[in-house]
Amino acid sequence: METLLFAPQIDKRFGKPTIYSRIGLKQEAIGFDPKMDLFEHVAESLETLKRLKCILIDEAHFLSKDQVKQLTKITTELKIPVLCYGLRSDFRGEPFEGSLYLLAWAEELVEIKTICHCGGKATMNLRLDKNGAPVGEGAQVQIGGNESYVSTCMKHFRLALPSFAEETEVFYENV
């Protein structure tokens, strides 16, 4: 099946944008940045890829709101399925823009489960510094792999980042 593969241009760890699987498979991909019009790129690709059947986007959390909207246009107007793989939230527990709109507009969601070191379901991404200590502040985007991030359950995320576990302002009044 002919598929267009996209990966973020920002990840320069391996040279050209490439999708790597955990089992060692790899495939070169088209690099996207926040300015790329994904709908236009796919529509233009149809001129040469007559049998295009699928779009796959890795690290989809790096998409912009407009790009997620373009993906909905690909599925509805071009009638090409789009598969997106990415994170729900960053190392602070905050949503990525791309993830926020993918979660809101996706027609189907399939969760790939990950396990915390305790054996529980991991839902959070904990960033580690060079000494392996948890990090709770910094830029949202920091490219890194297994050496920079660890998946944890909410309990262990809260234990590792006391700043996340602090009480937050209440936005309603008791009646």
GROMACS .gro file of C-alpha atoms in nm:
model
  175
    1MET     CA    1   0.000   0.000   0.000
    2GLU     CA    2   0.141   0.339  -0.095
    3THR     CA    3   0.175   0.558   0.215
    4LEU     CA    4   0.310   0.907   0.277
    5LEU     CA    5   0.515   0.922   0.596
    6PHE     CA    6   0.567   1.247   0.788
    7ALA     CA    7   0.798   1.319   1.082
    8PRO     CA    8   0.891   1.651   1.246
    9GLN     CA    9   1.170   1.846   1.080
   10ILE     CA   10   1.282   1.963   1.427
   11ASP     CA   11   1.419   1.617   1.519
   12LYS     CA   12   1.770   1.621   1.374
   13ARG     CA   13   1.913   1.339   1.588
   14PHE     CA   14   1.938   1.103   1.291
   15GLY     CA   15   1.993   1.349   1.005
   16LYS     CA   16   1.693   1.338   0.772
   17PRO     CA   17   1.341   1.299   0.914
   18THR     CA   18   1.298   0.928   0.979
   19ILE     CA   19   1.046   0.713   1.158
   20TYR     CA   20   1.210   0.461   1.391
   21SER     CA   21   1.028   0.174   1.558
   22ARG     CA   22   1.126   0.033   1.896
   23ILE     CA   23   1.213  -0.298   1.727
   24GLY     CA   24   1.469  -0.136   1.497
   25LEU     CA   25   1.273  -0.075   1.177
   26LYS     CA   26   1.326   0.262   1.013
   27GLN     CA   27   1.193   0.451   0.714
   28GLU     CA   28   1.276   0.795   0.578
   29ALA     CA   29   0.987   1.041   0.605
   30ILE     CA   30   0.885   1.382   0.477
   31GLY     CA   31   0.983   1.646   0.730
   32PHE     CA   32   0.710   1.881   0.849
   33ASP     CA   33   0.742   2.211   1.030
   34PRO     CA   34   0.468   2.442   1.165
   35LYS     CA   35   0.443   2.629   0.832
   36MET     CA   36   0.390   2.324   0.611
   37ASP     CA   37   0.046   2.290   0.453
   38LEU     CA   38  -0.015   1.917   0.483
   39PHE     CA   39  -0.332   1.923   0.273
   40GLU     CA   40  -0.154   2.097  -0.015
   41HIS     CA   41   0.141   1.858   0.006
   42VAL     CA   42  -0.083   1.550   0.000
   43ALA     CA   43  -0.305   1.690  -0.278
   44GLU     CA   44   0.004   1.763  -0.491
   45SER     CA   45   0.145   1.417  -0.417
   46LEU     CA   46  -0.168   1.259  -0.565
   47GLU     CA   47  -0.049   1.371  -0.909
   48THR     CA   48   0.244   1.126  -0.892
   49LEU     CA   49   0.126   0.877  -0.628
   50LYS     CA   50  -0.189   0.746  -0.795
   51ARG     CA   51  -0.225   0.458  -0.548
   52LEU     CA   52  -0.182   0.662  -0.230
   53LYS     CA   53  -0.391   0.488   0.035
   54CYS     CA   54  -0.274   0.624   0.371
   55ILE     CA   55  -0.097   0.910   0.552
   56LEU     CA   56   0.109   0.831   0.862
   57ILE     CA   57   0.234   1.105   1.091
   58ASP     CA   58   0.486   1.033   1.366
   59GLU     CA   59   0.532   1.269   1.661
   60ALA     CA   60   0.193   1.421   1.579
   61HIS     CA   61   0.199   1.626   1.900
   62PHE     CA   62   0.427   1.867   1.708
   63LEU     CA   63   0.144   1.953   1.465
   64SER     CA   64  -0.021   2.294   1.484
   65LYS     CA   65  -0.397   2.346   1.519
   66ASP     CA   66  -0.413   2.446   1.150
   67GLN     CA   67  -0.229   2.132   1.047
   68VAL     CA   68  -0.470   1.911   1.242
   69LYS     CA   69  -0.754   2.091   1.062
   70GLN     CA   70  -0.575   2.016   0.732
   71LEU     CA   71  -0.569   1.648   0.828
   72THR     CA   72  -0.947   1.652   0.874
   73LYS     CA   73  -0.970   1.798   0.521
   74ILE     CA   74  -0.750   1.516   0.387
   75THR     CA   75  -0.981   1.254   0.535
   76THR     CA   76  -1.306   1.419   0.428
   77GLU     CA   77  -1.220   1.574   0.089
   78LEU     CA   78  -0.942   1.348  -0.040
   79LYS     CA   79  -1.086   1.044   0.141
   80ILE     CA   80  -0.743   0.923   0.254
   81PRO     CA   81  -0.708   0.777   0.605
   82VAL     CA   82  -0.465   0.958   0.834
   83LEU     CA   83  -0.290   0.773   1.117
   84CYS     CA   84  -0.121   0.989   1.382
   85TYR     CA   85   0.112   0.874   1.656
   86GLY     CA   86   0.217   1.107   1.935
   87LEU     CA   87   0.202   1.207   2.297
   88ARG     CA   88  -0.098   1.352   2.479
   89SER     CA   89   0.100   1.577   2.708
   90ASP     CA   90   0.446   1.716   2.774
   91PHE     CA   91   0.680   1.660   3.070
   92ARG     CA   92   0.482   1.912   3.280
   93GLY     CA   93   0.149   1.740   3.217
   94GLU     CA   94   0.041   2.015   2.975
   95PRO     CA   95  -0.114   1.927   2.638
   96PHE     CA   96   0.070   1.988   2.313
   97GLU     CA   97  -0.128   2.200   2.065
   98GLY     CA   98  -0.136   1.919   1.808
   99SER     CA   99  -0.249   1.663   2.066
  100LEU     CA  100  -0.522   1.889   2.198
  101TYR     CA  101  -0.687   1.920   1.857
  102LEU     CA  102  -0.624   1.560   1.754
  103LEU     CA  103  -0.803   1.447   2.071
  104ALA     CA  104  -1.089   1.689   1.999
  105TRP     CA  105  -1.132   1.620   1.626
  106ALA     CA  106  -1.023   1.259   1.568
  107GLU     CA  107  -1.292   1.024   1.446
  108GLU     CA  108  -1.129   0.735   1.627
  109LEU     CA  109  -0.874   0.712   1.909
  110VAL     CA  110  -0.665   0.406   1.984
  111GLU     CA  111  -0.440   0.422   2.286
  112ILE     CA  112  -0.108   0.242   2.279
  113LYS     CA  113  -0.053   0.141   2.638
  114THR     CA  114   0.276   0.186   2.818
  115ILE     CA  115   0.372   0.054   3.160
  116CYS     CA  116   0.521   0.250   3.452
  117HIS     CA  117   0.812   0.101   3.648
  118CYS     CA  118   0.558   0.004   3.917
  119GLY     CA  119   0.360  -0.209   3.670
  120GLY     CA  120   0.070   0.038   3.645
  121LYS     CA  121  -0.056   0.206   3.332
  122ALA     CA  122   0.178   0.490   3.228
  123THR     CA  123  -0.004   0.803   3.112
  124MET     CA  124   0.261   1.069   3.176
  125ASN     CA  125   0.604   1.158   3.034
  126LEU     CA  126   0.864   1.252   3.291
  127ARG     CA  127   1.167   1.447   3.164
  128LEU     CA  128   1.501   1.366   3.320
  129ASP     CA  129   1.814   1.579   3.339
  130LYS     CA  130   2.161   1.444   3.252
  131ASN     CA  131   2.188   1.297   3.606
  132GLY     CA  132   1.852   1.119   3.583
  133ALA     CA  133   1.667   1.364   3.811
  134PRO     CA  134   1.310   1.471   3.721
  135VAL     CA  135   1.271   1.811   3.553
  136GLY     CA  136   0.959   2.024   3.605
  137GLU     CA  137   1.049   2.343   3.419
  138GLY     CA  138   1.189   2.439   3.080
  139ALA     CA  139   1.094   2.464   2.716
  140GLN     CA  140   0.809   2.238   2.608
  141VAL     CA  141   1.012   2.095   2.322
  142GLN     CA  142   1.336   1.916   2.391
  143ILE     CA  143   1.426   1.644   2.148
  144GLY     CA  144   1.545   1.330   2.317
  145GLY     CA  145   1.484   0.962   2.345
  146ASN     CA  146   1.498   0.704   2.621
  147GLU     CA  147   1.782   0.895   2.789
  148SER     CA  148   1.564   1.206   2.837
  149TYR     CA  149   1.216   1.073   2.914
  150VAL     CA  150   1.050   0.797   3.111
  151SER     CA  151   0.683   0.695   3.105
  152THR     CA  152   0.512   0.692   3.445
  153CYS     CA  153   0.171   0.646   3.601
  154MET     CA  154   0.004   0.955   3.746
  155LYS     CA  155   0.099   0.856   4.103
  156HIS     CA  156   0.471   0.839   4.024
  157PHE     CA  157   0.454   1.152   3.807
  158ARG     CA  158   0.305   1.344   4.100
  159LEU     CA  159   0.565   1.203   4.341
  160ALA     CA  160   0.849   1.300   4.105
  161LEU     CA  161   0.714   1.652   4.040
  162PRO     CA  162   0.580   1.806   4.360
  163SER     CA  163   0.511   2.129   4.166
  164PHE     CA  164   0.250   1.939   3.960
  165ALA     CA  165   0.092   1.794   4.272
  166GLU     CA  166   0.042   2.136   4.440
  167GLU     CA  167  -0.311   2.258   4.489
  168THR     CA  168  -0.444   2.473   4.207
  169GLU     CA  169  -0.683   2.764   4.217
  170VAL     CA  170  -1.049   2.665   4.229
  171PHE     CA  171  -1.255   2.821   3.950
  172TYR     CA  172  -1.601   2.770   4.100
  173GLU     CA  173  -1.779   2.857   4.420
  174ASN     CA  174  -1.959   2.614   4.646
  175VAL     CA  175  -2.329   2.692   4.648
   0.00000   0.00000   0.00000
